[in-house]
């Protein structure tokens, strides 16, 4: 954690999953899998593939140098490939970056990175659901607490606490299920995206071996300029962030001094007012989520990618998807913290009902 | 068609499906189904339900008057209910708007409207797919035409025409399948969204009958402040629009005078330059689609709906989702027109290849 | 008012200013001014110009027919020009659409429409400011009322009512001043945007006469593909909407039953809960404003307009800017209604302070 | 440069201006100026102020530790203040963070950071304008080159090269002037934003001294929940990015092999196709700019900040504005590189005209 706002916006495992280091690792895993698949299918020798696999270790790569290479061709794959060629002996060069184009490697790495980040988000969402279920089982309650149902922030009719918790749980679980339904397709389509080159023998099915090596579903396909799978990940992430924000906003509202029906277990202070009990976790969850709708719009706006590779729209996806997953993961991590420590004040709920009815 | 830009932005059946008239019809269908379900479950008499069904006919409602009613409570359901009460005789009043809240009716109507619009979009997308398949079977071609694969808008390697068409088809088909996977849940949760009221007997399952009457899946649920189903429809629509825009942009690029590999069958002119052959259908498809990412962001930003009904975020969905579906439908309708008439110039493709190789 | 949601989203004069009818009127004013300017500069006879001016009357044009014409060239100017040619006798045809291209006419009309809509927004904003100042001068208050300052929705320190009102006023006034600073440039650049044609004699300065006839500043320039002036209008509108939403949200929060420090003068009811006193005006103001950020993003995304006229990005501006201005105007109109009737409960403010201090 | 995509998206001086390091420096400058102003106005001794100024040196602060502190109160100012208190001797503690709240410090620092970043953007924009002017003065051209004016990407009429260059220049210059017109107000409003505390003597005007010490205009005001100045910076940045993207897209289009009227001086290669001459600088400029509309929407969506400090919307601005300025700066830096090396092929322009006319 070295960046000034990371404690707020890069919380939880998803932030690590989309870090530069994780991206570089993923690029190397993809190049290694490609070499192995080329050996599996007999295009290159097993020794050559092994040489690439040995070379494609993160410790052999300087992240800054790889990053700098992107200035020349517009993406960092060139730096990875150049360094691999340096590391692999002359006789095994054919196994490096075999028939691939930089978009194949980067797209596949992006999907590996996204898959890890989504798994992290789902874990925190599930913890939120568990925390909400826990709050329903309190020994000390003889009866289910009741509280005001509030519509347009005005008293409407009483509801049971299970209605509140249950609705929160429902939104989060639905969002988690949307994430679980996502596909993470790999790409190996070659220079012009047509899955073919003069050197390629279709029956050997290099692509299937490559995807199998990466644990990816060969039935899924990510076209160089067909970006449905990218926007679908972005959409499910933004839905998860929105579902977290809905609960966070409710916690903030119910924590207001005059209402006081819930409070965070570890509220935050203030540099000027030591008495403050701010709902910091809910506040940060909301802040993270508030940044996601704009990012998901960027992904949709990047869909009309021209002909066989877009000059710029493709590039605009990389950090956008990373940021979106990081912020969704941070929202989920903050909400988990908020809900695991949440204190529910059933007496305040009853008091608010009674006073308004009186 | 009375609005100045409707020929561009309200093309195709989706525009009708989201019109004010279609919304009002849907609101009435929902009130009618609710009355029938109340009779099905024995809460009200069949005669009372029949009276509501008879009253709930579009010809009994003045759209402007219903619309004006929204100024009082912030949505047009009050106007529908008030008019229904006028139309139904005193003895059957209990069957009007039985146990429902305005959000139940409006949300369910929104889903009926969306379902129709999505069906219209899918029909045009399928026609685009068919048109693309047709272009692959031309008697006059002995061999598959080849053309430049262009990456970053620069010549890369030759591809076959099937690669171009196939990729276009793939993106559109994927988007159509995402639309086909959507759910359209109805809502009947009552004033505070807890699916319960003092008058309600759970075993009677009013909600199941109501949804069955509307042809909606009772296994799906739309919470008053759990808006996952809404953003998922928005996301799939925006993906469809983006998939259309991708093809439209490619058509525009390949239609450039110096390239000339495709041209629209019915190109547009100019008020100042009669010689122009503008790719108008592709241009309009792109224009429609360019407006969708911002709208989908609005839907995601509306997710954190407060407590039991949001003061404003809920309202922000209605026209946004309508506009999104209308524009997606228009993009698909324009692309269909573009592709059904598209002329592919295999000679120009070969010439461009030859000249660059020479 | 014929559309189902217009009472919420098409409130105030801005909605009329951006209506199809207003757009058509503006297109006709521009064509008329162009003919007059052509006579002013001696390119055409005064009689010819007069013939165009007489023809360019709204009653001579069928909106639906003009709208339908857009299907052919992708914008409705062709329909206007064709109808003008029908209406003007053969000898005066040269004065119709003199040297202009459709984008000149449409862009200039868009600016006239926007200028009117912005004036309407400013009027409502100024009324909001006046209402806020009125609330500070209440005879019955001996001392300035105090209330809780609330940060992160938690009690912080007491503030005076002037602090609350003053801050609200400040945000609205700043937004109004941003609107007042806007420029509304006209366009007359000809087919390829170079302000020149074979028939043109620079010294005659047709453009200056045309703009003068329209009351537009000849020092401002709107390039066919330099869209700064368009996004600047959109940005100032979105700022105004955001400033309105800030106040609306505060009104909603301070209207909560447990806080009760303000309430709307004409609160709204509910179809299911007759006791409800919903802050409907503030809710609708917020709903309108919530739809603006996505629209302003669409305008920025449309900036990279290709070469001398964009295939689609230009088109995406028309309804987007109209909608943005309409929604901003509706937000301002709703907020005005909210603030003009707002009841401030100084006793509740004091009570909330006292109870928390106790 | 340590991050994987920084060569593309963190190019130019703006990226440094918004770095974590720059933010921390700005926070420290603000705390130092506050102490000095407190001494200027006699609230604290000069010795106490000097002690704070000496302590507030970047080398005394561990960025990671400050960042980590944000987990407790939701922003990193607490970490800065705590560390200052450690560094300053007991007797001078009163001069630390005098009467300020964390939002005062963070908002003022954000404006200092933004001001530096905007200056960097303007410098690169000006260099773009210079490069475009240079391209108009080529000794070898006897006559101004002519090229196709292209509307909807179709040949329209010939234009002169000055028309192309001049239009590009115009859009960039307008965007630079919008940046030049920006205000960067500082904040010192205290805990509840009312510019007042029990300890405060209005006549002393601490705020004016504080702003003067920071070189900021005391006539400008940034309210804790009146965010007009923030969105205005975001809007001008997004306009600049859009203006850069417009030129970048044109360069990409005119660089197409079949057109070949311009080419970049340092085109990029490919990992799979060594013959490629990709317009990498224009591609990267476009990629950076494509990410800005979504970010500017996030800023507008954050405007309705609740009461005296928003739980989350305020926080959502920090990285969003930083990212927006970084990406705008990168777009400008890439475009500068593109235009400074741009080769204009007047022969190709003439040939394209001739061939189409023939």
Short mmCIF file of C-alpha atoms in Angstrom, two decimals, chain A residues 148 150-157 252-253 255-259 261 272-273 275-280 283 286 297 301 352 356, chain C residues 148 150-157 252-253 255-259 261 272-273 275-280 283 286 297 301 352 356:
data_model
loop_
_atom_site.label_atom_id
_atom_site.label_comp_id
_atom_site.label_asym_id
_atom_site.label_seq_id
_atom_site.Cartn_x
_atom_site.Cartn_y
_atom_site.Cartn_z
CA UNK A 148 -40.44 2.09 10.45
CA UNK A 150 -39.67 4.54 5.20
CA UNK A 151 -40.62 5.51 1.66
CA UNK A 152 -39.29 8.74 0.15
CA UNK A 153 -37.56 8.95 3.58
CA UNK A 154 -40.94 9.39 5.27
CA UNK A 155 -42.58 7.01 7.74
CA UNK A 156 -44.80 4.62 5.81
CA UNK A 157 -45.73 1.45 7.75
CA UNK A 252 -25.78 5.83 6.94
CA UNK A 253 -29.44 6.93 7.07
CA UNK A 255 -27.25 5.83 11.83
CA UNK A 256 -28.37 9.46 11.88
CA UNK A 257 -28.43 10.76 15.47
CA UNK A 258 -32.15 11.40 15.47
CA UNK A 259 -32.86 7.89 14.18
CA UNK A 261 -31.42 2.44 14.77
CA UNK A 272 -11.63 18.64 14.40
CA UNK A 273 -14.52 17.06 16.35
CA UNK A 275 -16.99 13.39 19.63
CA UNK A 276 -17.99 12.33 16.10
CA UNK A 277 -19.07 8.73 15.47
CA UNK A 278 -19.02 8.66 11.70
CA UNK A 279 -20.18 5.60 9.76
CA UNK A 280 -16.84 5.43 7.99
CA UNK A 283 -19.20 6.05 3.76
CA UNK A 286 -20.57 4.33 -0.96
CA UNK A 297 -20.08 3.69 -19.34
CA UNK A 301 -18.49 3.42 -25.17
CA UNK A 352 -39.14 5.67 16.88
CA UNK A 356 -44.49 8.74 15.89
CA UNK C 148 -27.34 21.06 13.82
CA UNK C 150 -24.38 17.60 10.12
CA UNK C 151 -21.30 16.07 8.55
CA UNK C 152 -21.45 12.54 7.18
CA UNK C 153 -25.08 12.83 8.34
CA UNK C 154 -23.93 12.99 11.98
CA UNK C 155 -24.30 15.90 14.37
CA UNK C 156 -21.20 18.05 14.19
CA UNK C 157 -21.67 21.57 15.56
CA UNK C 252 -35.51 15.59 1.78
CA UNK C 253 -33.12 14.83 4.64
CA UNK C 255 -37.93 16.63 6.16
CA UNK C 256 -37.45 13.17 7.67
CA UNK C 257 -40.04 12.58 10.40
CA UNK C 258 -37.47 12.23 13.16
CA UNK C 259 -35.76 15.49 12.11
CA UNK C 261 -36.77 20.83 10.49
CA UNK C 272 -51.76 3.30 -0.69
CA UNK C 273 -50.99 5.45 2.40
CA UNK C 275 -51.24 9.86 5.70
CA UNK C 276 -48.00 10.30 3.76
CA UNK C 277 -46.51 13.80 3.42
CA UNK C 278 -43.87 13.18 0.79
CA UNK C 279 -41.44 15.89 -0.29
CA UNK C 280 -42.54 15.45 -3.87
CA UNK C 283 -37.94 14.24 -5.00
CA UNK C 286 -33.52 15.15 -7.59
CA UNK C 297 -20.89 12.28 -20.64
CA UNK C 301 -17.89 11.33 -25.79
CA UNK C 352 -33.08 18.67 17.96
CA UNK C 356 -28.85 15.90 21.64
#
